[in-house]
Amino acid sequence: MELNIQSNISLKPFNTFGIEEKTSFLIEVNDNETLTQIFKKGIFQENFFVLGAGSNVLFTKPFEGYIIRMNSKGIQSKIESDHVYVTAKAGEIWNDFVWHCIKNNYAGIENMALIPGTVGASPVQNIGAYGTELMYVFYECEAFDTQTGEFTTFKKQDCDFSYRDSIFKSKYKGRFIITQVTYKLSRIPHINSSYGAIEAELTKENISQPTIADIANVVSRIRVEKLPDPSTVGNAGSFFKNPIVSEKTFKRLQAQYPTIPHYPMPKNQTKLAAGWLIEQCGWKGKEYGQAGVWKNQALVLINRQNATGQEIYRLSEQIICDVKQKFDIILEREVNLL
Ligand SMILES: Cc1cc2nc3c(=O)[nH]c(=O)nc-3n(C[C@H](O)[C@H](O)[C@H](O)COP(=O)(O)OP(=O)(O)OC[C@H]3O[C@@H](n4cnc5c(N)ncnc54)[C@H](O)[C@@H]3O)c2cc1C
């Protein structure tokens, strides 16, 4: 089939911030053959960017080049005694995939219900929520090498997963296009209700022996209360990563701020809550032109109406500056800037 290259396309429907910027070209990818065609045309030697559902990107200017939008669909499972290997194409919507697994009683991703985005993006920043991370269920992924035009397989040990990070965000940033992901899930559920408000919600609803569907439902309800719905208020979830600091830095901060929220990490490190740091600087619920900080969670920057990507970027710069001044901590953006 002839390659369908659309030109001068608005990106507004393709990013959850709802930023109005244009791309010179857009190509929808529904199968692996399309990637080979794009390669043969030499497009990967030009400026390009791979997009899933656009829920972790901020467009700050018109995109001069090719947006490659992953839209391939399909899910297959292979049962092996207590486990199941489930393979999903990159363009599957993550939350639909989570519910597909729950309906089949495949456990392990129910705590990550309602995270926006696609399956293909899930390993890129090792998505995580409510006490779990993708790396715990990741088995392997197939990826297209835009430099050689070949398909290759990444096993878990090849991916360098860590908190909101992987090899696809570091060493191989922008080089590989993930075409499908295989997850190793359990057919014997291990319920994990210890994180955040899950337990309290279950008690409120009189659920003493939760199923994986109960966990996903409760997590979804908590998320809806806390986070703005991108279909009404543009946002990309957590704009910044939670900083991970050394023991020395943590002790310094705890002496000054005894109530500082913190979570122990390996190697004597401590994870701090970026939202709390931002809130302490007075930013929670604040407006900044057409941009702003979400009233229920200071980690989330929002497009109040018609914000430009530049406006949201400037707000993030201001927040980074204030947090540095007050706590001597440099916040890192989780969202991809373009
Ligand atoms: C309301 C809200 C809540 C959120 N909550 C969470 C949360 O709890 N936990 C969490 O981890 N994240 C969260 N996020 C962020 C977002 O959901 C994830 O980062 C998600 O994985 C992004 O998927 P996407 O398809 O939208 O990726 P995009 O935003 O389109 O792309 C993100 C990055 O992945 C790359 N990419 C996308 N697809 C591919 C592919 N097939 N191959 C290679 N690279 C690819 C892009 O080039 C880009 O660098 C939230 C976002 C929103 C809007």
Coordinates of N, CA and C and ligand atoms in Angstrom, one line a residue, residues 16 49-57 70 90 114-118 120-122 124-129 164 173 176-179 223 227-228 230 235-238 334 336, ligand 1:
T16 N -2.6 15.4 25.1 CA -3.6 15.6 26.2 C -3.5 17.0 26.9
F49 N 9.4 12.3 15.2 CA 9.1 12.0 16.6 C 8.0 10.9 16.6
V50 N 8.2 9.9 17.5 CA 7.2 8.9 17.6 C 6.2 9.3 18.7
L51 N 4.9 9.2 18.3 CA 3.9 9.6 19.2 C 2.9 8.4 19.5
G52 N 2.5 8.3 20.8 CA 1.5 7.4 21.1 C 0.2 8.1 21.3
A53 N -0.3 8.3 22.5 CA -1.5 9.0 22.7 C -1.2 10.5 23.1
G54 N 0.1 10.8 23.1 CA 0.4 12.2 23.4 C 0.1 12.7 24.9
S55 N 0.2 11.7 25.8 CA -0.2 12.1 27.2 C 1.0 12.3 28.1
N56 N 2.2 12.4 27.4 CA 3.4 12.7 28.2 C 4.3 13.6 27.4
V57 N 3.7 14.5 26.6 CA 4.5 15.4 25.8 C 3.9 16.8 25.9
M70 N 1.8 5.9 16.5 CA 1.6 4.5 16.6 C 0.1 4.1 16.9
A90 N 1.6 -1.9 19.8 CA 1.9 -0.6 20.4 C 0.8 0.4 20.5
L114 N -6.2 3.0 34.4 CA -6.5 4.4 34.1 C -5.3 5.3 33.8
I115 N -4.1 4.7 33.8 CA -3.0 5.6 33.3 C -3.2 5.8 31.8
P116 N -3.3 7.1 31.4 CA -3.5 7.3 30.0 C -2.3 6.8 29.1
G117 N -2.6 6.7 27.8 CA -1.5 6.4 26.9 C -1.6 5.0 26.3
T118 N -0.6 4.7 25.5 CA -0.6 3.4 24.7 C 0.3 2.4 25.3
G120 N 2.6 0.8 23.6 CA 4.0 1.0 23.1 C 4.8 2.0 23.9
A121 N 4.1 2.9 24.6 CA 4.9 3.9 25.4 C 5.1 3.4 26.8
S122 N 4.4 2.3 27.2 CA 4.5 1.9 28.6 C 5.9 1.5 29.1
V124 N 8.7 2.9 27.9 CA 9.6 4.0 27.7 C 9.9 4.7 29.0
Q125 N 8.9 5.1 29.8 CA 9.2 5.7 31.0 C 8.9 4.8 32.2
N126 N 8.8 3.4 31.9 CA 8.5 2.5 33.0 C 7.4 3.0 33.8
I127 N 6.2 3.1 33.2 CA 5.0 3.7 33.9 C 4.8 3.0 35.2
G128 N 4.2 3.7 36.1 CA 3.9 3.1 37.4 C 2.9 3.9 38.2
A129 N 2.2 3.3 39.1 CA 1.3 3.9 40.0 C 0.8 3.0 41.1
R164 N 10.7 5.7 36.5 CA 10.3 6.5 35.3 C 11.4 6.7 34.2
K173 N 17.4 6.9 23.2 CA 16.3 7.9 23.1 C 16.1 8.2 21.6
F176 N 14.7 3.6 18.8 CA 13.9 2.5 18.6 C 12.4 2.8 18.7
I177 N 11.6 2.2 17.8 CA 10.1 2.3 17.9 C 9.6 1.0 18.4
I178 N 8.9 1.0 19.5 CA 8.4 -0.2 20.1 C 7.1 -0.6 19.3
T179 N 7.1 -1.8 18.8 CA 5.9 -2.2 18.0 C 5.0 -3.1 18.7
R223 N -8.0 8.0 41.3 CA -7.4 8.9 40.3 C -8.3 10.0 39.7
L227 N -6.9 13.7 39.9 CA -6.3 14.2 38.7 C -7.3 14.8 37.7
P228 N -7.0 15.8 37.0 CA -7.9 16.4 36.1 C -8.1 15.5 34.9
P230 N -8.1 14.8 31.2 CA -7.6 15.6 30.0 C -8.6 16.0 29.0
N235 N -3.8 18.4 30.4 CA -2.7 18.1 31.3 C -1.9 16.9 30.8
A236 N -0.8 16.6 31.4 CA 0.0 15.4 31.1 C 0.3 14.7 32.3
G237 N -0.6 14.7 33.3 CA -0.3 14.0 34.6 C 0.9 14.7 35.3
S238 N 1.7 13.9 36.0 CA 2.8 14.5 36.8 C 3.7 15.2 35.8
E334 N 9.2 15.3 33.9 CA 8.9 13.9 33.5 C 8.4 14.0 32.0
N336 N 7.9 15.0 28.2 CA 8.8 15.2 27.1 C 8.6 16.6 26.4
Ligands
LIG1 C1 -4.0 12.5 33.7 C2 -2.7 11.8 33.5 C3 -2.3 10.9 34.5 C4 -1.1 10.2 34.3 N1 -0.7 9.4 35.3 C5 0.5 8.6 35.2 C6 0.9 7.7 36.2 O1 0.2 7.5 37.2 N2 2.0 7.0 36.0 C7 2.8 7.2 34.9 O2 3.8 6.5 34.8 N3 2.5 8.1 33.9 C8 1.3 8.8 34.0 N4 1.0 9.7 33.1 C9 1.8 9.9 31.9 C10 1.5 9.0 30.7 O3 0.2 8.5 30.9 C11 2.5 7.9 30.4 O4 3.8 8.5 30.3 C12 2.2 7.1 29.2 O5 3.0 6.0 29.1 C13 2.3 7.9 27.9 O6 1.8 7.2 26.8 P1 1.5 7.9 25.4 O7 1.1 6.8 24.5 O8 0.6 9.0 25.6 O9 3.0 8.4 25.0 P2 3.3 9.8 24.3 O10 3.0 10.9 25.3 O11 2.7 9.9 23.0 O12 4.9 9.6 24.3 C14 5.7 9.6 25.4 C15 7.1 9.2 25.1 O13 7.2 7.9 24.6 C16 7.7 7.8 23.3 N5 6.9 6.8 22.6 C17 5.5 6.7 22.5 N6 5.2 5.6 21.9 C18 6.3 4.9 21.6 C19 6.6 3.7 20.9 N7 5.7 2.9 20.4 N8 7.9 3.4 20.7 C20 8.9 4.2 21.2 N9 8.7 5.3 21.8 C21 7.4 5.7 22.0 C22 7.5 9.2 22.7 O14 8.4 9.4 21.7 C23 7.7 10.1 23.9 O15 9.1 10.2 24.1 C24 -0.3 10.4 33.2 C25 -0.7 11.3 32.2 C26 -1.9 12.0 32.3 C27 -2.4 12.9 31.2

